[in-house]
mmCIF file of C-alpha atoms in Angstrom:
data_model
loop_
_atom_site.group_PDB
_atom_site.id
_atom_site.type_symbol
_atom_site.label_atom_id
_atom_site.label_comp_id
_atom_site.label_asym_id
_atom_site.label_seq_id
_atom_site.Cartn_x
_atom_site.Cartn_y
_atom_site.Cartn_z
ATOM 1 C CA MET A 6 4.205 -20.843 9.097
ATOM 2 C CA GLY A 7 0.639 -19.194 10.465
ATOM 3 C CA VAL A 8 -2.191 -18.712 8.741
ATOM 4 C CA PHE A 9 -1.747 -16.251 5.506
ATOM 5 C CA MET A 10 -4.159 -13.344 5.119
ATOM 6 C CA TYR A 11 -3.200 -12.625 1.845
ATOM 7 C CA ALA A 12 -4.917 -10.321 -0.441
ATOM 8 C CA ASN A 13 -6.085 -11.370 -4.362
ATOM 9 C CA ASN A 14 -5.430 -14.848 -3.866
ATOM 10 C CA PHE A 15 -1.558 -13.906 -3.574
ATOM 11 C CA THR A 16 0.590 -17.009 -2.656
ATOM 12 C CA PRO A 17 4.026 -16.979 -2.072
ATOM 13 C CA LYS A 18 7.215 -18.510 -4.632
ATOM 14 C CA LEU A 19 10.075 -20.179 -3.245
ATOM 15 C CA ALA A 20 11.382 -20.145 -6.774
ATOM 16 C CA GLU A 21 10.712 -18.829 -10.462
ATOM 17 C CA THR A 22 12.076 -18.097 -13.800
ATOM 18 C CA VAL A 23 11.742 -14.309 -14.744
ATOM 19 C CA SER A 24 12.139 -13.505 -18.298
ATOM 20 C CA VAL A 25 13.990 -9.826 -18.482
ATOM 21 C CA GLU A 26 14.793 -7.326 -21.274
ATOM 22 C CA LYS A 27 18.497 -8.434 -22.412
ATOM 23 C CA MET A 28 19.374 -4.544 -22.019
ATOM 24 C CA LEU A 29 18.674 -4.922 -18.403
ATOM 25 C CA VAL A 30 21.328 -7.845 -18.132
ATOM 26 C CA ASP A 31 23.968 -5.357 -16.088
ATOM 27 C CA LEU A 32 21.482 -3.914 -14.106
ATOM 28 C CA VAL A 33 19.474 -7.150 -12.542
ATOM 29 C CA PRO A 34 22.391 -8.424 -9.799
ATOM 30 C CA GLY A 35 22.615 -4.660 -8.488
ATOM 31 C CA PHE A 36 18.725 -4.985 -8.517
ATOM 32 C CA LEU A 37 18.528 -8.256 -6.660
ATOM 33 C CA LYS A 38 21.348 -7.048 -4.324
ATOM 34 C CA ASN A 39 19.509 -4.049 -3.427
ATOM 35 C CA LYS A 40 16.009 -6.491 -2.884
ATOM 36 C CA MET A 41 18.362 -8.487 -0.441
ATOM 37 C CA ASP A 42 19.425 -5.174 1.183
ATOM 38 C CA ASP A 43 15.846 -4.382 1.755
ATOM 39 C CA LEU A 44 15.182 -7.892 3.356
ATOM 40 C CA GLN A 45 17.514 -7.288 5.920
ATOM 41 C CA SER A 46 16.389 -3.285 6.524
ATOM 42 C CA ILE A 47 12.676 -5.000 6.739
ATOM 43 C CA ASN A 48 13.804 -7.586 9.300
ATOM 44 C CA THR A 49 14.928 -4.383 11.494
ATOM 45 C CA MET A 50 12.039 -2.634 10.852
ATOM 46 C CA ILE A 51 9.797 -5.533 12.157
ATOM 47 C CA GLN A 52 12.066 -6.010 15.201
ATOM 48 C CA GLN A 53 11.461 -2.227 16.037
ATOM 49 C CA LYS A 54 7.550 -2.059 14.844
ATOM 50 C CA ASP A 55 8.337 0.350 12.491
ATOM 51 C CA TYR A 56 5.572 -0.659 9.592
ATOM 52 C CA SER A 57 4.899 2.594 8.037
ATOM 53 C CA LYS A 58 8.718 2.477 6.366
ATOM 54 C CA ILE A 59 7.747 -1.656 5.142
ATOM 55 C CA GLN A 60 5.030 0.053 3.500
ATOM 56 C CA LYS A 61 7.125 2.451 1.863
ATOM 57 C CA ILE A 62 9.320 0.063 0.657
ATOM 58 C CA GLY A 63 6.145 -2.498 -0.648
ATOM 59 C CA HIS A 64 5.147 0.970 -2.357
ATOM 60 C CA ASN A 65 8.494 0.763 -4.189
ATOM 61 C CA TRP A 66 8.760 -2.620 -5.065
ATOM 62 C CA LYS A 67 4.872 -2.760 -6.399
ATOM 63 C CA GLY A 68 6.414 0.282 -9.136
ATOM 64 C CA ALA A 69 9.863 -0.822 -9.261
ATOM 65 C CA CYS A 70 10.376 -4.642 -9.630
ATOM 66 C CA PRO A 71 7.927 -5.124 -12.808
ATOM 67 C CA SER A 72 9.629 -2.911 -15.068
ATOM 68 C CA TYR A 73 12.798 -5.433 -14.366
ATOM 69 C CA GLY A 74 10.328 -8.289 -14.998
ATOM 70 C CA PHE A 75 10.026 -8.843 -11.646
ATOM 71 C CA HIS A 76 6.080 -9.020 -11.398
ATOM 72 C CA TYR A 77 6.231 -11.278 -8.508
ATOM 73 C CA LEU A 78 8.228 -8.561 -6.420
ATOM 74 C CA GLY A 79 5.447 -6.180 -7.705
ATOM 75 C CA GLU A 80 3.184 -8.423 -6.157
ATOM 76 C CA VAL A 81 5.155 -9.070 -2.845
ATOM 77 C CA GLY A 82 5.436 -4.999 -2.498
ATOM 78 C CA LYS A 83 1.384 -4.646 -2.900
ATOM 79 C CA GLN A 84 1.222 -7.469 -0.038
ATOM 80 C CA PHE A 85 3.366 -5.281 1.765
ATOM 81 C CA GLU A 86 1.236 -2.134 1.473
ATOM 82 C CA LEU A 87 -1.683 -4.348 2.308
ATOM 83 C CA LEU A 88 -0.963 -6.369 5.199
ATOM 84 C CA VAL A 89 0.279 -3.325 7.202
ATOM 85 C CA GLN A 90 -2.371 -1.193 6.047
ATOM 86 C CA ASN A 91 -4.106 -4.198 7.784
ATOM 87 C CA GLN A 92 -2.323 -4.833 10.523
ATOM 88 C CA ASP A 93 -1.239 -8.463 9.663
ATOM 89 C CA TYR A 94 2.065 -8.595 10.822
ATOM 90 C CA LYS A 95 2.543 -12.148 11.201
ATOM 91 C CA SER A 96 1.796 -12.850 7.618
ATOM 92 C CA LEU A 97 4.057 -9.871 6.907
ATOM 93 C CA GLU A 98 6.915 -11.790 8.623
ATOM 94 C CA ASP A 99 5.927 -15.092 6.842
ATOM 95 C CA LEU A 100 6.309 -13.567 3.665
ATOM 96 C CA VAL A 101 9.301 -11.813 4.420
ATOM 97 C CA GLN A 102 10.666 -15.413 5.224
ATOM 98 C CA THR A 103 9.846 -16.617 1.994
ATOM 99 C CA LEU A 104 11.759 -14.119 -0.302
ATOM 100 C CA PRO A 105 15.616 -15.176 0.720
ATOM 101 C CA ALA A 106 14.925 -18.634 -0.751
ATOM 102 C CA TYR A 107 12.956 -17.015 -3.726
ATOM 103 C CA LEU A 108 15.642 -14.199 -4.337
ATOM 104 C CA LYS A 109 18.475 -16.929 -4.059
ATOM 105 C CA ASN A 110 16.437 -19.702 -6.407
ATOM 106 C CA VAL A 111 15.011 -17.204 -9.133
ATOM 107 C CA THR A 112 16.370 -18.166 -12.848
ATOM 108 C CA ILE A 113 16.524 -15.518 -15.415
ATOM 109 C CA GLU A 114 16.259 -15.500 -18.786
ATOM 110 C CA TYR A 115 16.920 -12.918 -20.540
ATOM 111 C CA SER A 116 15.115 -11.763 -23.920
ATOM 112 C CA THR A 117 14.949 -9.354 -26.679
ATOM 113 C CA ASP A 118 11.154 -9.842 -27.525
ATOM 114 C CA TYR A 119 9.766 -6.666 -26.175
#
């Protein structure tokens, strides 16, 4: 991995435990699959140097992911936006490469305490 230029003291994660509202239990598998699909699209966009679409995906992640309890992925979305704005495509690629492991290793706890 290269020298990261992330903003706001952001550090990539390879795993974590996420607390999700129990009422979302049926939606989370589809949500995670959509994020994996987004990553495949992002990898294609990186190859095609279509960074404006990556910025839009980042904006969507920034807004949607925290509502499911995935605050880290919301921060990732914010980083996508910032890295594209700053044309730091190497850090963008490095961040994208960490995400399949994160999505594979994330542990979900369902909570009714909301």
